[in-house]
Coordinates of C-alpha atoms and ligand atoms in Angstrom, one line a residue:
M1 CA 0.3 0.0 0.1
H2 CA 1.3 3.5 -0.8
S3 CA 0.0 6.9 0.7
K4 CA 1.1 9.9 -1.4
N5 CA 2.1 11.9 1.7
G6 CA 4.8 10.0 3.4
E7 CA 3.2 6.9 5.1
A8 CA 4.6 5.3 2.7
G9 CA 6.4 1.8 3.4
R10 CA 4.4 2.1 6.8
P11 CA 0.8 1.4 6.0
F12 CA 0.2 -0.6 9.2
H13 CA 1.4 1.0 12.3
P14 CA 2.0 -1.6 15.2
A15 CA 0.9 0.6 17.5
S16 CA -2.4 1.6 16.1
A17 CA -3.7 -1.6 15.4
M18 CA -7.2 -0.9 15.8
D19 CA -6.9 1.3 13.0
Y20 CA -6.3 -1.7 10.2
L21 CA -8.9 -4.3 12.1
P22 CA -10.7 -6.2 9.8
E23 CA -13.7 -4.7 9.0
P24 CA -15.9 -7.9 10.2
L25 CA -14.3 -7.5 13.7
L26 CA -14.7 -4.3 14.0
R27 CA -18.2 -4.9 13.6
K28 CA -18.7 -7.4 15.4
L29 CA -16.7 -5.3 18.1
Q30 CA -18.9 -2.4 17.8
V31 CA -21.6 -4.4 18.6
Q32 CA -20.3 -5.8 21.8
R33 CA -19.5 -2.4 23.3
L34 CA -23.1 -1.3 22.2
A35 CA -24.9 -3.5 23.5
E36 CA -22.5 -2.5 26.7
S37 CA -22.9 0.9 26.3
V38 CA -26.7 0.9 26.2
S39 CA -27.0 -0.7 29.6
R40 CA -24.7 1.2 31.7
A41 CA -27.0 4.1 30.3
Y42 CA -30.0 2.4 31.3
H43 CA -29.4 1.0 34.4
G44 CA -27.1 3.9 35.6
Q45 CA -27.7 7.2 34.8
R46 CA -28.6 9.1 37.6
C47 CA -31.5 10.9 36.6
G48 CA -33.5 7.7 34.5
L49 CA -33.7 10.0 31.9
L50 CA -32.8 7.3 29.4
K51 CA -34.6 4.5 31.1
K52 CA -37.0 6.5 30.8
R53 CA -37.0 7.3 27.0
M54 CA -36.0 3.8 26.2
D55 CA -39.0 2.6 28.2
E56 CA -41.6 4.3 26.7
A57 CA -40.5 3.3 23.2
G58 CA -40.7 -0.3 24.3
V59 CA -37.2 -1.0 24.1
K60 CA -34.9 -3.0 26.8
P61 CA -30.9 -2.9 26.5
E62 CA -31.3 -6.9 25.9
D63 CA -32.8 -6.2 22.1
V64 CA -29.9 -4.6 21.1
K65 CA -28.1 -7.2 19.2
S66 CA -27.1 -6.2 16.0
L67 CA -25.6 -2.2 14.3
E68 CA -29.1 -1.8 12.9
D69 CA -31.2 -2.1 16.4
I70 CA -29.5 1.4 17.4
R71 CA -32.4 2.8 15.5
R72 CA -34.9 1.6 17.3
L73 CA -32.9 4.3 20.9
P74 CA -34.2 7.4 22.0
F75 CA -31.0 10.2 20.6
S76 CA -29.7 12.3 22.9
T77 CA -28.8 16.2 22.9
K78 CA -27.3 19.0 24.6
A79 CA -30.7 19.8 26.2
D80 CA -30.6 17.0 28.0
L81 CA -27.2 17.9 30.0
R82 CA -28.9 21.4 30.5
D83 CA -31.4 19.9 32.1
T84 CA -29.7 17.2 34.0
Y85 CA -27.0 19.9 35.4
P86 CA -24.4 19.2 36.3
Y87 CA -24.4 15.1 37.1
G88 CA -27.8 13.8 36.3
L89 CA -26.3 12.3 33.0
F90 CA -23.5 10.1 35.5
T91 CA -23.5 6.6 35.4
L92 CA -21.1 6.4 38.1
P93 CA -20.7 7.0 41.8
D94 CA -18.4 10.7 42.3
R95 CA -15.8 8.7 43.5
E96 CA -15.2 6.9 39.6
V97 CA -15.0 9.8 38.5
V98 CA -11.6 11.5 38.1
R99 CA -11.5 14.4 35.9
I100 CA -14.3 17.1 34.8
H101 CA -14.6 19.2 32.0
A102 CA -17.4 21.7 30.5
S103 CA -18.6 23.4 27.4
S104 CA -20.7 26.3 27.0
G105 CA -24.6 25.1 27.1
T106 CA -27.2 27.9 25.7
T107 CA -28.0 29.8 28.6
G108 CA -25.9 31.2 31.4
K109 CA -24.6 27.9 32.4
P110 CA -22.6 25.2 31.0
I111 CA -22.7 21.6 29.8
V112 CA -20.8 19.6 32.2
V113 CA -19.1 16.1 31.3
G114 CA -17.0 13.3 33.6
Y115 CA -14.8 10.9 32.8
T116 CA -13.1 7.7 34.8
Q117 CA -9.6 6.7 34.8
S118 CA -10.6 4.2 31.9
D119 CA -12.6 7.3 30.1
V120 CA -9.4 9.2 30.1
E121 CA -7.0 6.3 28.9
V122 CA -9.1 5.9 25.6
W123 CA -9.7 9.7 25.3
A124 CA -6.0 9.7 25.3
D125 CA -5.7 6.3 23.0
A126 CA -7.9 8.0 20.6
M127 CA -5.4 11.6 20.7
R128 CA -2.5 9.1 20.8
R129 CA -3.7 7.1 17.0
G130 CA -4.9 10.3 16.2
M131 CA -1.0 11.8 16.3
I132 CA 0.2 8.7 14.9
A133 CA -2.3 9.2 11.3
C134 CA -1.0 12.6 11.5
G135 CA 2.7 11.3 11.5
L136 CA 3.8 12.1 14.8
G137 CA 5.7 9.4 16.8
D138 CA 8.3 9.5 20.2
E139 CA 10.9 11.8 18.3
D140 CA 7.8 14.7 17.9
V141 CA 7.6 17.5 20.6
I142 CA 4.4 18.9 20.7
Q143 CA 3.4 22.7 21.3
V144 CA -0.1 22.5 23.0
S145 CA -1.2 25.9 22.1
Y146 CA -5.2 24.9 23.2
G147 CA -6.5 26.1 26.7
Y148 CA -6.2 24.2 29.2
G149 CA -9.2 23.6 31.9
L150 CA -12.4 23.5 31.7
F151 CA -12.1 23.2 27.7
T152 CA -10.8 19.5 26.4
G153 CA -8.1 21.2 23.9
G154 CA -5.3 21.5 25.9
L155 CA -5.5 18.3 28.0
G156 CA -7.0 16.4 25.6
A157 CA -3.6 17.0 23.2
H158 CA -1.5 17.3 26.2
Y159 CA -2.4 13.0 27.2
G160 CA -2.3 12.0 23.8
G161 CA 1.3 13.5 22.9
E162 CA 2.4 11.6 26.5
R163 CA 0.2 8.2 26.1
L164 CA 2.7 9.0 22.1
G165 CA 5.7 9.3 24.1
A166 CA 6.5 12.3 22.6
M167 CA 7.6 15.5 24.4
V168 CA 4.5 17.7 25.2
I169 CA 5.4 21.3 26.1
P170 CA 1.6 22.8 27.4
T171 CA 2.0 26.5 26.5
S172 CA -1.4 26.5 26.5
G173 CA -3.2 29.4 24.7
G174 CA -2.6 33.0 24.5
N175 CA 0.6 35.4 24.5
T176 CA 1.9 35.0 20.8
E177 CA 5.1 35.9 22.1
R178 CA 6.1 33.2 24.0
Q179 CA 3.8 31.2 22.0
V180 CA 6.7 32.1 19.0
M181 CA 9.8 31.7 21.1
V182 CA 8.7 28.6 22.5
M183 CA 8.6 27.4 18.9
Q184 CA 11.6 28.4 17.7
D185 CA 13.8 27.6 20.8
F186 CA 12.3 24.3 22.1
G187 CA 12.9 22.9 18.4
V188 CA 9.0 22.6 18.5
T189 CA 7.6 20.0 15.6
A190 CA 4.4 20.3 15.7
I191 CA 1.6 22.4 17.6
C192 CA -2.0 21.9 18.5
C193 CA -4.2 24.8 18.4
T194 CA -7.1 26.3 16.6
P195 CA -6.4 27.0 13.1
S196 CA -7.3 30.9 13.4
Y197 CA -5.2 31.1 16.0
F198 CA -2.4 29.7 13.9
A199 CA -3.0 31.8 11.6
H200 CA -2.0 34.7 13.9
I201 CA 0.8 33.1 15.6
A202 CA 2.2 32.9 12.0
E203 CA 1.1 36.6 11.7
K204 CA 3.0 37.7 15.0
A205 CA 6.0 35.4 14.1
A206 CA 6.8 37.1 10.8
D207 CA 6.2 40.4 12.4
Y208 CA 9.0 39.5 15.0
G209 CA 11.2 38.3 12.1
V210 CA 11.1 34.6 12.7
D211 CA 10.4 32.6 9.3
I212 CA 8.7 29.3 10.6
R213 CA 10.0 27.6 8.1
K214 CA 13.2 27.7 9.1
T215 CA 11.5 26.2 12.4
R216 CA 11.7 22.3 12.9
L217 CA 7.8 23.0 12.7
K218 CA 6.5 20.6 10.1
K219 CA 2.8 19.8 11.4
G220 CA -0.3 21.3 13.3
L221 CA -3.0 19.7 14.4
F222 CA -6.0 22.1 14.3
G223 CA -9.5 21.7 14.8
A224 CA -12.3 23.3 17.5
E225 CA -13.5 25.3 14.9
P226 CA -15.2 25.0 11.3
W227 CA -12.1 25.9 8.8
S228 CA -11.9 25.0 4.8
D229 CA -9.4 23.9 3.0
A230 CA -8.6 27.6 0.9
M231 CA -7.6 27.9 5.1
R232 CA -5.4 25.0 4.8
R233 CA -4.0 25.9 1.5
H234 CA -3.0 29.7 2.7
L235 CA -1.7 27.9 5.9
E236 CA 0.3 25.2 4.6
E237 CA 2.0 27.7 1.4
T238 CA 2.7 30.6 4.3
T239 CA 4.6 28.7 7.0
G240 CA 5.5 25.4 5.1
I241 CA 3.4 22.9 7.6
Q242 CA 0.7 20.0 6.9
A243 CA -2.0 21.1 8.4
Q244 CA -4.7 18.3 9.9
D245 CA -7.9 18.5 10.8
L246 CA -8.9 17.4 13.9
Y247 CA -12.7 16.9 15.3
G248 CA -14.2 16.4 18.9
L249 CA -16.2 17.8 21.2
S250 CA -16.5 17.4 24.7
E251 CA -19.8 15.8 25.4
I252 CA -18.3 12.9 23.7
S253 CA -14.3 13.0 25.5
G254 CA -12.8 16.1 23.2
P255 CA -10.8 16.1 20.5
G256 CA -9.9 12.7 19.1
V257 CA -13.2 11.5 18.2
A258 CA -12.2 12.1 14.4
I259 CA -8.8 12.6 12.5
E260 CA -7.0 13.3 8.6
C261 CA -4.7 11.1 7.9
L262 CA -1.7 12.1 5.8
E263 CA -4.1 11.7 2.7
Q264 CA -6.0 14.8 3.4
D265 CA -8.8 13.2 2.7
G266 CA -11.7 13.0 4.9
L267 CA -11.3 12.5 8.7
H268 CA -11.5 9.1 10.4
V269 CA -13.5 8.4 13.3
F270 CA -11.9 5.9 16.4
E271 CA -14.8 3.7 15.4
D272 CA -13.9 1.4 18.2
Y273 CA -15.3 3.9 20.5
F274 CA -17.7 6.2 18.9
Y275 CA -19.8 4.9 16.5
P276 CA -21.0 7.5 13.8
E277 CA -24.8 8.0 11.8
I278 CA -25.8 10.3 9.6
I279 CA -29.1 11.5 9.7
D280 CA -31.7 14.1 8.2
A281 CA -31.8 16.7 10.6
E282 CA -35.9 17.0 9.9
T283 CA -37.1 13.6 9.6
L284 CA -34.2 12.1 11.6
E285 CA -33.9 9.3 9.3
P286 CA -30.9 7.7 9.4
L287 CA -28.6 8.6 5.9
P288 CA -26.3 6.4 3.7
D289 CA -23.0 7.0 3.0
G290 CA -22.5 9.1 0.7
E291 CA -25.0 11.7 1.7
E292 CA -25.0 15.1 4.3
G293 CA -26.7 15.1 7.4
E294 CA -25.9 15.7 11.5
L295 CA -23.6 14.0 12.4
V296 CA -24.7 11.5 15.1
I297 CA -22.4 9.4 18.3
T298 CA -22.8 6.9 20.2
T299 CA -20.2 6.1 22.6
L300 CA -18.9 2.8 23.0
C301 CA -16.2 3.0 26.2
K302 CA -17.4 5.8 27.9
E303 CA -18.1 4.9 31.4
A304 CA -19.3 7.8 33.3
M305 CA -21.4 10.0 31.2
P306 CA -22.0 6.9 28.3
L307 CA -23.9 9.0 25.5
I308 CA -26.5 7.2 22.7
R309 CA -27.1 8.7 19.6
Y310 CA -26.0 12.1 20.8
R311 CA -27.2 14.5 17.7
T312 CA -23.5 16.7 17.3
R313 CA -25.5 19.1 15.2
D314 CA -22.5 18.9 13.2
I315 CA -22.8 18.9 9.6
T316 CA -21.1 16.3 7.2
A317 CA -21.3 12.6 5.3
I318 CA -19.8 9.4 5.8
M319 CA -17.5 8.9 3.4
P320 CA -18.0 5.7 1.0
G321 CA -15.2 3.6 0.1
R322 CA -11.6 3.0 2.0
C323 CA -9.5 5.4 2.4
S324 CA -6.1 5.1 0.5
C325 CA -3.6 5.0 3.8
G326 CA -5.6 2.1 4.8
R327 CA -7.7 2.5 7.8
V328 CA -10.3 0.2 7.9
L329 CA -11.5 3.4 10.1
R330 CA -15.0 5.2 8.2
R331 CA -14.3 8.7 7.6
I332 CA -16.8 12.1 7.7
R333 CA -16.1 14.7 5.5
R334 CA -14.8 17.9 6.8
I335 CA -17.5 19.6 8.8
G336 CA -18.1 23.3 7.9
R337 CA -21.6 24.3 9.6
R338 CA -24.1 23.4 12.5
S339 CA -27.6 22.6 12.0
D340 CA -27.8 25.2 15.3
D341 CA -27.1 29.0 15.6
M342 CA -23.4 27.9 17.9
M343 CA -20.6 30.2 17.3
I344 CA -17.6 29.0 17.4
I345 CA -15.1 32.6 18.4
R346 CA -11.4 31.9 19.0
G347 CA -12.2 28.8 19.7
V348 CA -15.2 29.2 22.1
N349 CA -18.4 28.1 21.7
V350 CA -20.8 31.0 21.9
F351 CA -24.8 30.4 21.9
P352 CA -26.8 33.5 20.6
S353 CA -28.9 32.9 23.6
Q354 CA -26.3 33.4 26.2
I355 CA -25.6 36.8 24.7
E356 CA -29.5 37.4 25.4
T357 CA -29.3 36.4 28.8
A358 CA -26.5 38.7 29.4
L359 CA -27.9 41.6 27.9
L360 CA -31.4 40.6 30.1
R361 CA -29.5 41.1 32.9
I362 CA -28.6 44.7 32.6
R363 CA -31.7 47.3 33.0
G364 CA -32.0 49.9 29.9
L365 CA -31.6 47.6 27.0
S366 CA -34.1 46.1 24.4
P367 CA -34.1 42.9 23.5
N368 CA -33.0 44.1 20.6
Y369 CA -29.5 43.6 19.8
Q370 CA -27.6 41.9 16.3
I371 CA -24.2 40.2 16.7
V372 CA -21.4 40.8 14.6
L373 CA -18.4 38.8 13.7
T374 CA -15.4 40.1 12.1
R375 CA -11.4 38.5 11.7
E376 CA -9.0 41.1 12.0
A377 CA -5.1 39.2 11.8
G378 CA -6.7 35.9 12.3
L379 CA -8.3 36.4 15.3
D380 CA -12.3 36.9 15.5
Q381 CA -13.6 39.8 17.1
M382 CA -17.1 40.2 18.7
E383 CA -19.1 43.0 18.3
V384 CA -22.3 43.3 20.4
R385 CA -24.8 46.5 19.0
V386 CA -27.9 46.3 21.5
E387 CA -30.8 49.0 22.0
I388 CA -30.8 51.0 24.2
T389 CA -34.5 51.9 25.7
P390 CA -36.0 55.6 25.1
N391 CA -36.0 56.3 28.4
I392 CA -32.4 55.6 29.2
L393 CA -31.3 58.1 26.1
G394 CA -32.0 61.1 27.9
D395 CA -29.4 60.3 30.7
R396 CA -26.4 61.4 31.1
I397 CA -23.4 60.6 29.1
M398 CA -21.4 59.4 32.0
E399 CA -24.1 56.5 32.6
L400 CA -24.3 55.1 29.1
E401 CA -20.6 54.7 29.5
G402 CA -20.9 52.7 32.9
M403 CA -23.6 50.7 31.2
L404 CA -21.3 49.7 28.6
G405 CA -18.6 48.5 30.9
E406 CA -21.3 46.5 32.5
I407 CA -23.0 44.5 29.3
G408 CA -19.2 44.0 28.5
H409 CA -18.8 42.4 31.9
S410 CA -22.1 40.6 32.1
I411 CA -21.3 39.2 28.1
L412 CA -17.7 38.0 29.6
S413 CA -19.3 36.6 32.6
I414 CA -21.3 34.0 30.7
T415 CA -19.4 33.4 27.5
G416 CA -15.9 34.7 28.6
I417 CA -15.7 36.1 25.5
H418 CA -14.1 40.1 25.9
A419 CA -17.1 41.5 23.1
K420 CA -16.9 45.0 21.7
V421 CA -20.2 46.9 23.0
T422 CA -21.9 49.2 20.8
L423 CA -25.5 51.2 22.0
A424 CA -27.4 52.0 19.7
E425 CA -30.5 54.3 19.4
P426 CA -33.9 52.8 19.8
K427 CA -35.4 51.2 16.8
S428 CA -32.0 51.7 15.1
I429 CA -31.7 47.7 14.5
A430 CA -33.5 46.2 11.4
R431 CA -36.4 44.1 12.7
S432 CA -37.4 40.7 11.2
E433 CA -40.5 39.7 10.4
G434 CA -39.8 36.3 10.7
K435 CA -36.6 34.4 12.5
A436 CA -34.7 37.5 13.9
K437 CA -31.4 37.4 12.1
R438 CA -29.0 38.0 15.2
V439 CA -25.9 37.1 13.7
V440 CA -23.8 38.2 10.8
D441 CA -20.9 36.6 10.6
R442 CA -18.0 38.5 8.0
R443 CA -15.3 35.7 9.2
V444 CA -14.0 34.6 5.5
I445 CA -12.9 31.2 7.5
Ligands
DLL1 O1 -14.1 22.1 20.3 C1 -12.9 20.3 21.3 C2 -11.7 20.0 20.1 C3 -10.8 20.7 21.0 C4 -12.1 19.3 19.1 C5 -9.4 20.8 20.2 C6 -10.8 19.7 18.4 C7 -9.3 20.2 18.7 P1 -16.1 21.5 22.4 O2 -15.9 23.0 22.8 O3 -17.4 21.0 23.1 O4 -15.3 20.7 21.9 O5 -17.0 21.9 20.9 C8 -17.2 21.1 20.1 O6 -16.4 22.8 18.2 O7 -19.2 20.2 17.8 C9 -18.0 21.2 16.1 O8 -18.9 22.5 16.4 C10 -16.5 22.5 16.7 N1 -15.1 21.8 16.3 C11 -14.6 21.1 16.8 N2 -13.3 20.6 16.0 C12 -13.9 20.7 14.9 C13 -13.9 21.0 13.2 C14 -14.4 21.1 21.2 N3 -12.5 20.1 13.3 C15 -17.9 21.7 18.8 N4 -14.1 21.6 12.4 C16 -18.4 20.8 18.0 C17 -15.6 22.1 12.4 C18 -15.0 21.5 14.6 N5 -16.1 22.2 13.1

C-alpha cells in the first residue's frame, strides 16, 4: 500500500493496530460494545432519562443485538445535559470520576462532562492514534496551544502526546510572543491549536522576524472550529507545515473523535470507541453513506457518562469507500457548518441565547441586538450592538459609559469572551418579521 504523503512503507503502524482491524471484527466489537454501553446508560444514569425514554419506546438493552438495532434507540441532545445539570447523566458514583470538563450550554450555565480513569485512557488513546495518523511519533516535540482548563483541547492533546511518548510542551493559549519563542527555541515539530490561532501566530512570527519555515515545525493539528481547504492551503503555503484537521466535542470526550490521516481526504472516526451515524436533521431518519446530514455519535466505551445517539448538530457525511492509507476506520467529511445557531469564537462555543441572557440582566436595554463577527489578524472579534430603551436615552453620557462596561462584563462572565459593545438608538436595529437575524458573520474561514 502506498500513501502519497509520506506514510509510504508504513501503512500499518503496529502502535495503532485497532485502526486496521478487519472490518467484520470491527463491526462485531462495535455490536458488543454498543450493547454494553446502552446497558450502562440505561441502568446507571442518575436521572434515569434514558431508562424512561427507552421504556416509553418499548426497547430494552437486551434488544440491542446488531448495529441496525441502534435505530430503535432514542436520541440525546445538549438540552439533556442542560436539564440534568450538572451530574444527572453520570452513571457512576463521584468517587469513580477522576476528571470534569465543561463546555458552553445554551444559557448561562455550562454543560458538564465527567470521566473515569478508563475514560481518560480511552480518550488519550484516541488522540495518540490520531497523532500517529498525522505522522507523529515519540521523536516529536508537540506544543499544545489549545487552552488548558475546562475546555478539553489542552488536556486532550496533552495526554495523547504523552501517551505517544512525544515531548509535550503545555503552553496553553495566549501570549503569542512567548508561543513563537517556545516554537523556535524548544525545537517544536508539531503544534496543536485552533486554525485561526495558528494564522495569528504565523502573522505575529513574521512581525517578530521569525520565519516559521526555518524552524523545525512541520505539522499542525487544527480543530475546535470550522475551517476550509482554502485556509489549509493558506496555512501550508505561508508556513511550510502540513495542516491536519482534528475533530471532537466535549460531550463525547474531546479532541480525537476523528482526525485526518496524511491523505488529507476526510477524517477517520475512531469507530471502536465512537459509533457514527448521519441523520436527516428534520426527519431524524438515518441517511446512507455519502449523503450530508447531522452527525450522531454513540459512545462505545465511555463509563462515567455514556451517551447514546448524541446529536452533535455538526453537518457532514460519512464518506463511502476505503481510504488509501489502509485504515479500516470510516471517514467523515470536514465539518463546515452546524444545524443550530452555535457560534465558535476563538475556539469558544457561544450561543446567541447566552448573549441575550447577558443583555437582559441589565436594566435599560431592549431585547433588540445584533452580533457582528469579524476576523482581524487571524483573531475573531465579536461586536454586540444593542438598543437602549427611549427612557435611558436622556441620561447623562457618564451613565451610558458605565452601562457599556456593565454589558461587556455580563457578556464576559457568561461566555468568557471580551466583546466590543456598541449602544444603538431605540428602533435602529433592523426588525425581522420571521426569525430574527441575530448574527452577522463576516469572517472568511
Ligand atoms: O472543540 C474539542 C476539540 C478541541 C476539538 C480541540 C478539536 C480540537 P467543544 O468545545 O465541546 O469541543 O466544541 C465542539 O466544536 O461540535 C464542532 O461544532 C466544533 N468543532 C470541533 N472540531 C472541529 C473541526 C472541542 N475540526 C464543537 N471542524 C463541535 C469543525 C469543529 N468544527
